PDB file of C-alpha atoms in Angstrom:
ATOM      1  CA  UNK A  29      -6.670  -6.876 -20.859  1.00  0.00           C
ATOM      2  CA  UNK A  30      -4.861  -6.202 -17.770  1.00  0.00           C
ATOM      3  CA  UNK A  31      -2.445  -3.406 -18.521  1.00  0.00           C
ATOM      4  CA  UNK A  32       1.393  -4.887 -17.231  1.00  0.00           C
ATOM      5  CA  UNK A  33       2.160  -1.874 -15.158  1.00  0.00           C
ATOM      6  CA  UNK A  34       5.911  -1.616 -13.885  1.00  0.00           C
ATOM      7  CA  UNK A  35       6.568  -1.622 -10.244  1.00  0.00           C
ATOM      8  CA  UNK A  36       5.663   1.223  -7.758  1.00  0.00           C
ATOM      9  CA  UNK A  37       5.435   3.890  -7.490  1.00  0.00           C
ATOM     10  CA  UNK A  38       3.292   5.519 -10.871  1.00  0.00           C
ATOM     11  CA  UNK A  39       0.320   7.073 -12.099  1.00  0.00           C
ATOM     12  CA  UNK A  40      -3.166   6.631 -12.200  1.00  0.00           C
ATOM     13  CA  UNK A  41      -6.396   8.359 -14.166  1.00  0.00           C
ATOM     14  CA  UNK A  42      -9.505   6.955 -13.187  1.00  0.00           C
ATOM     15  CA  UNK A  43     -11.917   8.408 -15.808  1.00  0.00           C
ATOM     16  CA  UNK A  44     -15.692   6.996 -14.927  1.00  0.00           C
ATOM     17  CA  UNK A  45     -18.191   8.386 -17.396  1.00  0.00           C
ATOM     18  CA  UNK A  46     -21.973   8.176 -17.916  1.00  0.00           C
ATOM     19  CA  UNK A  47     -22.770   8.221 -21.937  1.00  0.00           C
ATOM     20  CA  UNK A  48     -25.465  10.338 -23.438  1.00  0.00           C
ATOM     21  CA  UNK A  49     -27.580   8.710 -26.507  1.00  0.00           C
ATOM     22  CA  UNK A  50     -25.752  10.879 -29.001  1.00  0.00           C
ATOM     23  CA  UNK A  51     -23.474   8.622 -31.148  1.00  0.00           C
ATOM     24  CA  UNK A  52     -21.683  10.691 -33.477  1.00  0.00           C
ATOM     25  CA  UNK A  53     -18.432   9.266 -34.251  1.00  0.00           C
ATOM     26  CA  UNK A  54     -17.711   7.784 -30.571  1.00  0.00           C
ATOM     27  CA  UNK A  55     -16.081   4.632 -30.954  1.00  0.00           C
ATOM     28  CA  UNK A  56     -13.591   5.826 -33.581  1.00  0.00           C
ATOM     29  CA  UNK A  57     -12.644   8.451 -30.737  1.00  0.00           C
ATOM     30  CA  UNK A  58     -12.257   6.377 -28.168  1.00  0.00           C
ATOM     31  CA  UNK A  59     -10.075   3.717 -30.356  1.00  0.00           C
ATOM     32  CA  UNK A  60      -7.735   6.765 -31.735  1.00  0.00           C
ATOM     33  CA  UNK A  61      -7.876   8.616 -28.131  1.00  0.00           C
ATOM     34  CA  UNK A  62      -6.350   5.169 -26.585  1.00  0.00           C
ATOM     35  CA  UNK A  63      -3.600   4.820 -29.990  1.00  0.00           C
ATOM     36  CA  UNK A  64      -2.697   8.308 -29.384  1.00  0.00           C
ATOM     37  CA  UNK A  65      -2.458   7.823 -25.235  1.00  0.00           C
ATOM     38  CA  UNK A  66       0.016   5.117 -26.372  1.00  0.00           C
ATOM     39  CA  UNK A  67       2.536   7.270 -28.621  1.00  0.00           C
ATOM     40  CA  UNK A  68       2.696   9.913 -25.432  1.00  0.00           C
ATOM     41  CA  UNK A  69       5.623   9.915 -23.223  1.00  0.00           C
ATOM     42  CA  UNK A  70       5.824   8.546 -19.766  1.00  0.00           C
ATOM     43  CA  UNK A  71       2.517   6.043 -20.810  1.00  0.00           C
ATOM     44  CA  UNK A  72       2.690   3.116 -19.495  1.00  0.00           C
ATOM     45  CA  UNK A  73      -1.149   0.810 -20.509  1.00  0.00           C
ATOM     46  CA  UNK A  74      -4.548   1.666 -19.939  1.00  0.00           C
ATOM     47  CA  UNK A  75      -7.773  -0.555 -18.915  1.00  0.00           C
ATOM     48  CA  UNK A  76     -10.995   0.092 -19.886  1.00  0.00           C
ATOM     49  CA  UNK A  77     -15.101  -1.503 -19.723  1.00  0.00           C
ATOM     50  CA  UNK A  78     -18.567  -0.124 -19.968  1.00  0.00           C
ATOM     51  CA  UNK A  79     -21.242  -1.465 -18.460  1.00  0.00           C
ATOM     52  CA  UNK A  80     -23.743   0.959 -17.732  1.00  0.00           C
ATOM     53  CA  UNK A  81     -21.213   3.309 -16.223  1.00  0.00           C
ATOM     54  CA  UNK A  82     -17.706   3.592 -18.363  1.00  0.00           C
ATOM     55  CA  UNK A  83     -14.267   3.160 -16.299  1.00  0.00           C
ATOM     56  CA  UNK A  84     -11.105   3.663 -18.255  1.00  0.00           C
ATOM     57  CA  UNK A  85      -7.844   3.485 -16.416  1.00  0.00           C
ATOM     58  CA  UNK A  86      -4.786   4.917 -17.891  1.00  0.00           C
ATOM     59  CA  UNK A  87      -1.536   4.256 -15.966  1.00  0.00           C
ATOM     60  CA  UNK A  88       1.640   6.890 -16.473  1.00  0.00           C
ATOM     61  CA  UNK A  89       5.239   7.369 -15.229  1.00  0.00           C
ATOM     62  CA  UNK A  90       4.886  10.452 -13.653  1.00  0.00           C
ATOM     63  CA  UNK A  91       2.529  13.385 -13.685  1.00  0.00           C
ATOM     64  CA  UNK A  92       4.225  15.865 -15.856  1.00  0.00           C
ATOM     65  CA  UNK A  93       3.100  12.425 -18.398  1.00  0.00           C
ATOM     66  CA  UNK A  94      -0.271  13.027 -17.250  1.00  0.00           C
ATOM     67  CA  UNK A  95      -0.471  16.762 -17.911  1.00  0.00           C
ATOM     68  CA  UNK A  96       1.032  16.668 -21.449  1.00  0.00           C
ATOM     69  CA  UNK A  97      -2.057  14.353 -22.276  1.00  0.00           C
ATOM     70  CA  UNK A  98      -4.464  16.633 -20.946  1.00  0.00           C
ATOM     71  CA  UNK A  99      -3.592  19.506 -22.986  1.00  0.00           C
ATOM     72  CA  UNK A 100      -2.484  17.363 -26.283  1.00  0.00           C
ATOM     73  CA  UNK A 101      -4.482  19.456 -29.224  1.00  0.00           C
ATOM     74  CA  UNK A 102      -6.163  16.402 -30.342  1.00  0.00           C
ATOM     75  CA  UNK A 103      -7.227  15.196 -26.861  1.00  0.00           C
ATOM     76  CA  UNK A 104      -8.156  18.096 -26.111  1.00  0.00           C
ATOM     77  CA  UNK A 105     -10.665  18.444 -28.968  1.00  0.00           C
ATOM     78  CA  UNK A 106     -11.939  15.089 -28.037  1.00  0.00           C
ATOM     79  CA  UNK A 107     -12.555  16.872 -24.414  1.00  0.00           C
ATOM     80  CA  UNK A 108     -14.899  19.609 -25.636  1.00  0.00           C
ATOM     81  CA  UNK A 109     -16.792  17.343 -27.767  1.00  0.00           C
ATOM     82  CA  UNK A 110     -17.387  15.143 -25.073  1.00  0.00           C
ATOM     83  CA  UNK A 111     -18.816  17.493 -22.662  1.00  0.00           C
ATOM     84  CA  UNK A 112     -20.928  19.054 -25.321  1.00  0.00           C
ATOM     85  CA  UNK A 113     -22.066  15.429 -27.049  1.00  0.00           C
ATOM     86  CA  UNK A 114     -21.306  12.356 -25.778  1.00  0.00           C
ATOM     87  CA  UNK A 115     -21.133  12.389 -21.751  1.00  0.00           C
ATOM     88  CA  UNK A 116     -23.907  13.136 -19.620  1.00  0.00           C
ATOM     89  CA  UNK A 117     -21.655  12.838 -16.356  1.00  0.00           C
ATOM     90  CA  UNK A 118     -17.848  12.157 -15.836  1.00  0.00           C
ATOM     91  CA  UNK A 119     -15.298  12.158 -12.954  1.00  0.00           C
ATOM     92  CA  UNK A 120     -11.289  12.139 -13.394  1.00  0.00           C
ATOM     93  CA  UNK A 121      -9.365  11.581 -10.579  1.00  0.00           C
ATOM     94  CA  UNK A 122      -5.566  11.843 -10.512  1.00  0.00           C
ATOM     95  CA  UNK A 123      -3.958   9.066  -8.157  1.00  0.00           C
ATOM     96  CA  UNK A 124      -0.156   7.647  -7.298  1.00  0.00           C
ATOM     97  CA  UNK A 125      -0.296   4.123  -7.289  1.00  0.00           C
ATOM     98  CA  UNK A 126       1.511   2.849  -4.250  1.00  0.00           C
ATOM     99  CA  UNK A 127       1.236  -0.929  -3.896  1.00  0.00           C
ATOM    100  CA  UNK A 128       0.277  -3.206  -6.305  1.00  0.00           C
ATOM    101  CA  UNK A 129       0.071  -7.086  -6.261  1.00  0.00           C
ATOM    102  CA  UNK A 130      -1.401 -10.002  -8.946  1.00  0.00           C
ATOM    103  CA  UNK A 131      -2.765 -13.240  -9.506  1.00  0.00           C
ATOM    104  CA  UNK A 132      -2.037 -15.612 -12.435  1.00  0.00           C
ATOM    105  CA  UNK A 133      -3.473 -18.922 -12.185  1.00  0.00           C
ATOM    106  CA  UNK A 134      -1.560 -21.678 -12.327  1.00  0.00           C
ATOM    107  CA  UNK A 135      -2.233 -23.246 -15.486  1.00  0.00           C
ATOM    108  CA  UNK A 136      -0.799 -27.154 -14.503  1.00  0.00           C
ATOM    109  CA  UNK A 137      -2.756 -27.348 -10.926  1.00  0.00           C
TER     110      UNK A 137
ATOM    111  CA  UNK I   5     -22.811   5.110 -10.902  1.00  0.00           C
ATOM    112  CA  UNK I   6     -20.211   7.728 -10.571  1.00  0.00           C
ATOM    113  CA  UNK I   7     -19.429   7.454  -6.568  1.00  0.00           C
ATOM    114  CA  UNK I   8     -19.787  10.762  -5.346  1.00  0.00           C
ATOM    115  CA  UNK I   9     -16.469  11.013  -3.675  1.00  0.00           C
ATOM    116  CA  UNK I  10     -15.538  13.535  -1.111  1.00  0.00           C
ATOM    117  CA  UNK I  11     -12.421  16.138  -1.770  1.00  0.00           C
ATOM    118  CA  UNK I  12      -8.626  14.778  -2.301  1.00  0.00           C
ATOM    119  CA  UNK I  13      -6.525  13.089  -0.725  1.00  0.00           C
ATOM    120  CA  UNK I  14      -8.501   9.760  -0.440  1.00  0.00           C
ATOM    121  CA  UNK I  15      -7.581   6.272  -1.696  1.00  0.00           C
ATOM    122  CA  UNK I  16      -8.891   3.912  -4.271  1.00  0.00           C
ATOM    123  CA  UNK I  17      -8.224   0.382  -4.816  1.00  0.00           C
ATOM    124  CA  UNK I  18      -8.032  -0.453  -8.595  1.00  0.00           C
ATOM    125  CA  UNK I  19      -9.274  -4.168  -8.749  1.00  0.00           C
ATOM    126  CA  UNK I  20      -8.661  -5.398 -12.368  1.00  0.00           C
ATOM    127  CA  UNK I  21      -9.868  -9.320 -13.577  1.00  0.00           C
ATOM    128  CA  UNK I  22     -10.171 -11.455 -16.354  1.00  0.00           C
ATOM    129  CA  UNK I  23     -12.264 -14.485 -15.329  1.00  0.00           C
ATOM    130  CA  UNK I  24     -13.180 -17.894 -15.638  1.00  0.00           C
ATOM    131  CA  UNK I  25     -15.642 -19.668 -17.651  1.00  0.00           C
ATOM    132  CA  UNK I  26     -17.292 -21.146 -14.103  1.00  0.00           C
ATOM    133  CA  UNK I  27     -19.834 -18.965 -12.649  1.00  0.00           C
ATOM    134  CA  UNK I  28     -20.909 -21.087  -9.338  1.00  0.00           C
ATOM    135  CA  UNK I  29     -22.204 -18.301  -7.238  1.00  0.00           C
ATOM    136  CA  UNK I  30     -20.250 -15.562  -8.989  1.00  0.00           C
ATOM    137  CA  UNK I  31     -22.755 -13.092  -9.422  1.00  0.00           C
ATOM    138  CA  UNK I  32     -24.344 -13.349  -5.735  1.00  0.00           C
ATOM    139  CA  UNK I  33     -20.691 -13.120  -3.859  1.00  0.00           C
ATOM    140  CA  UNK I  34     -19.956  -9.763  -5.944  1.00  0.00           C
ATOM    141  CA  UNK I  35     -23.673  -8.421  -4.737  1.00  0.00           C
ATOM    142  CA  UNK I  36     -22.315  -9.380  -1.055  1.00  0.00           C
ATOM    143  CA  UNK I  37     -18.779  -8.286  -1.599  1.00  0.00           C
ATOM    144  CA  UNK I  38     -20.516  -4.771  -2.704  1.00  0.00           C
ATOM    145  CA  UNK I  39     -22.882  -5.135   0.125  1.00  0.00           C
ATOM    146  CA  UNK I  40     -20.934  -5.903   2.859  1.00  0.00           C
ATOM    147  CA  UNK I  41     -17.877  -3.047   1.763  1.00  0.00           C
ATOM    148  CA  UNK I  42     -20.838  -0.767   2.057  1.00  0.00           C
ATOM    149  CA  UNK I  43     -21.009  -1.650   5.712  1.00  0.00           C
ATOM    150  CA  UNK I  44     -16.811  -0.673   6.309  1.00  0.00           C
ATOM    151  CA  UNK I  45     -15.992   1.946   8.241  1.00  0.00           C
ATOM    152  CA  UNK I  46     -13.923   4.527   5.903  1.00  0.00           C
ATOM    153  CA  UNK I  47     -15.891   3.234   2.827  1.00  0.00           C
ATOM    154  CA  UNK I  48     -16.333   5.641   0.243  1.00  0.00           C
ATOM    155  CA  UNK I  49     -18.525   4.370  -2.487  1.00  0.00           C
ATOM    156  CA  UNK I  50     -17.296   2.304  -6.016  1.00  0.00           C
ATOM    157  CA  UNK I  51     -17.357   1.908  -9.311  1.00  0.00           C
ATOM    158  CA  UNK I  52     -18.019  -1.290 -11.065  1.00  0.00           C
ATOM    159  CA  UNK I  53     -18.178  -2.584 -15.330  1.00  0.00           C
ATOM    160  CA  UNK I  54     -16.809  -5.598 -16.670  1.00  0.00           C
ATOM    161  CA  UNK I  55     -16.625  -5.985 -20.821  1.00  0.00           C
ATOM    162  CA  UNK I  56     -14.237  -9.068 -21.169  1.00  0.00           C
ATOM    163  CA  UNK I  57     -12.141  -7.389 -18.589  1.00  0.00           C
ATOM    164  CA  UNK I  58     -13.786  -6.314 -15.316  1.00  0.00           C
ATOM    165  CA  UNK I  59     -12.751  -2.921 -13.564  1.00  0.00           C
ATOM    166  CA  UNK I  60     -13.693  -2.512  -9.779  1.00  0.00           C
ATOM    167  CA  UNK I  61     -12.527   0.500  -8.040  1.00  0.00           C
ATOM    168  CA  UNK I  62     -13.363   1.084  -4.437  1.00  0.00           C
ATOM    169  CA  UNK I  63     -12.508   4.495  -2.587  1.00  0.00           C
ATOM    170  CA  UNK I  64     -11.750   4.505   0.867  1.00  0.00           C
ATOM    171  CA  UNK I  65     -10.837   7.034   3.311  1.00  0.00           C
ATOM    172  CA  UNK I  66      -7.712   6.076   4.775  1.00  0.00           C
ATOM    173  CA  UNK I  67      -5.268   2.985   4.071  1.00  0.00           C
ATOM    174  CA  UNK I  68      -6.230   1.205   7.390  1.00  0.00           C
ATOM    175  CA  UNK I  69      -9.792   1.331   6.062  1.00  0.00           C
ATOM    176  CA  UNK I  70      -8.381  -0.789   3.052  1.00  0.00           C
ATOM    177  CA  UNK I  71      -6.410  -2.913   4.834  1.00  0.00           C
ATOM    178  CA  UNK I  72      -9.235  -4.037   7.651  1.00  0.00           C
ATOM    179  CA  UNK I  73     -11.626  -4.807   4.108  1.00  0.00           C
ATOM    180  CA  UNK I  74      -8.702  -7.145   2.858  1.00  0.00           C
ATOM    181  CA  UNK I  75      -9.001  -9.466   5.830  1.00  0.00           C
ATOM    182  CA  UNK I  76     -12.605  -9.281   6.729  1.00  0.00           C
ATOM    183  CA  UNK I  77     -13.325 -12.633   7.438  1.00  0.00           C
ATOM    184  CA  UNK I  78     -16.520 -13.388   4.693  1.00  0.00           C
ATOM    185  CA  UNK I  79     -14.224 -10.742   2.130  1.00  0.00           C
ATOM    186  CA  UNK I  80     -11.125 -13.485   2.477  1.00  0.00           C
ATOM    187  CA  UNK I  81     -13.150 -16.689   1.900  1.00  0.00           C
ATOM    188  CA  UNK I  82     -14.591 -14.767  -1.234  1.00  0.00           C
ATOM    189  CA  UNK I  83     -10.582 -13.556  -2.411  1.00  0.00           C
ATOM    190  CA  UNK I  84      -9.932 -17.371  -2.085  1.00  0.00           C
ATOM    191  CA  UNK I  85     -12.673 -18.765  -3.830  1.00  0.00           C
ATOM    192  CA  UNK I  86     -12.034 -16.018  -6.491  1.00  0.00           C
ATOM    193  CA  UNK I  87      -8.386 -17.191  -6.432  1.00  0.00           C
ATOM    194  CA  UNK I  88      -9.423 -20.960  -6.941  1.00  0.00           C
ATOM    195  CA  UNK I  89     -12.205 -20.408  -9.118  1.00  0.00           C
ATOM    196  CA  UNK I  90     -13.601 -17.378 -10.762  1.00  0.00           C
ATOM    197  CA  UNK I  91     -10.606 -15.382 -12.053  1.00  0.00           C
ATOM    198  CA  UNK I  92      -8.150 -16.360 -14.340  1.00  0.00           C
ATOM    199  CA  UNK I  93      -6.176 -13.458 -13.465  1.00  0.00           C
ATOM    200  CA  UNK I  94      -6.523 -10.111 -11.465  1.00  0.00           C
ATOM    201  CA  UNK I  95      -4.513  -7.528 -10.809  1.00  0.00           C
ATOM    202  CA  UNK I  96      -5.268  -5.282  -7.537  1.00  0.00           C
ATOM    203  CA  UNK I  97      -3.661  -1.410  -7.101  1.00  0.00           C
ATOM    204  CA  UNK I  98      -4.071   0.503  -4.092  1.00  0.00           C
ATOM    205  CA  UNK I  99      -3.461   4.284  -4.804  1.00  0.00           C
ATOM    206  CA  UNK I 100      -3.599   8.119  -3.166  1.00  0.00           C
ATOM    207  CA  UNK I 101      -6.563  10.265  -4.967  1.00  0.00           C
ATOM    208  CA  UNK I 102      -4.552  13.422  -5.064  1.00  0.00           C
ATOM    209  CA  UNK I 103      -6.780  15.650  -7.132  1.00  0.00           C
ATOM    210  CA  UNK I 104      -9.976  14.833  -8.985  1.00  0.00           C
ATOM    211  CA  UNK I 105     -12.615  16.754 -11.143  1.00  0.00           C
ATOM    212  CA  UNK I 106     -16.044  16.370 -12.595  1.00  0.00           C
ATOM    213  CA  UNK I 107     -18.377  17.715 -15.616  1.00  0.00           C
ATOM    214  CA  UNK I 108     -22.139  17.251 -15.068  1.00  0.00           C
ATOM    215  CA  UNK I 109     -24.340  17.937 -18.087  1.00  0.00           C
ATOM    216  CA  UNK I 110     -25.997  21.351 -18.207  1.00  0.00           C
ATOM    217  CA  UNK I 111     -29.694  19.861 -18.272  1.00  0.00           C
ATOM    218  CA  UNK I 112     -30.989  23.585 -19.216  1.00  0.00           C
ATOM    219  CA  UNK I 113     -28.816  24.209 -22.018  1.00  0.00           C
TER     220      UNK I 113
END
């Protein structure tokens, strides 16, 4: 689903991953990491698809938001586990969304 | 692939779809469209998965570099036929990297 963001500007973590073999409990994390993201302040949707190579896209108010995530005691067990278990490779990059724009189609054309 | 970005600032465009059920060429114009961004001046590298929603993210290394992609000639006959055809639904963000960090597996530990 296509997360409806508010106008700009706000926040963006790109979070691009490459999985290791090692299940362990992995799903379940990701599906309570993204219900937890959701009951932090200052979030506003997130985005996310594997296919290969793993990009999830959380979008945030502002970047104090952003920090309070990071070091959230839960998340930040999550973290640890995933460098020592479940990701071979990641990359997070902190961005400020500046412009954004959308198509719907029209469904009577 | 994780694209192997240089050091903040640089910008990414988020590219988020849902699409249609027709395919008509689908597949070959993204191969192009992935091709021919390669060839931009201020290209960066991207990112690319799609699991019911698709997530494209290009980086780029200035916003002129983005802007020049939107209206390359072959790039706008593949946003319309994308608009007419293929997606249901997109949404398109076009943000500042402002700081970014990676983990890479320690292969000897």
């Amino acid at each position: 689903m296509i997360a409806p963001t508010p106008a700009p500007p706000y926040y963006a973590v790109i979070f691009t991953s490459e999985r290791t073999t090692v299940d362990d409990g992995y799903g379940l994390m990701a599906e309570r990491m993204a219900e937890l993201a959701q009951q932090q302040s200052g979030y506003l949707g997130h985005e996310s698809a594997r296919e290969g190579v793993g990009i999830t896209v959380s979008y945030w108010d502002n970047l104090d938001a952003i920090k309070n995530w990071k070091k959230n005691t839960e998340h930040l067990f999550a973290q640890k586990k995933g460098r020592d278990q479940w990701y071979a490779k990641y990359k997070t990059r902190i961005c400020r969304v500046e412009r954004d724009y959308e198509f719907i189609i029209n469904k009577d054309s």
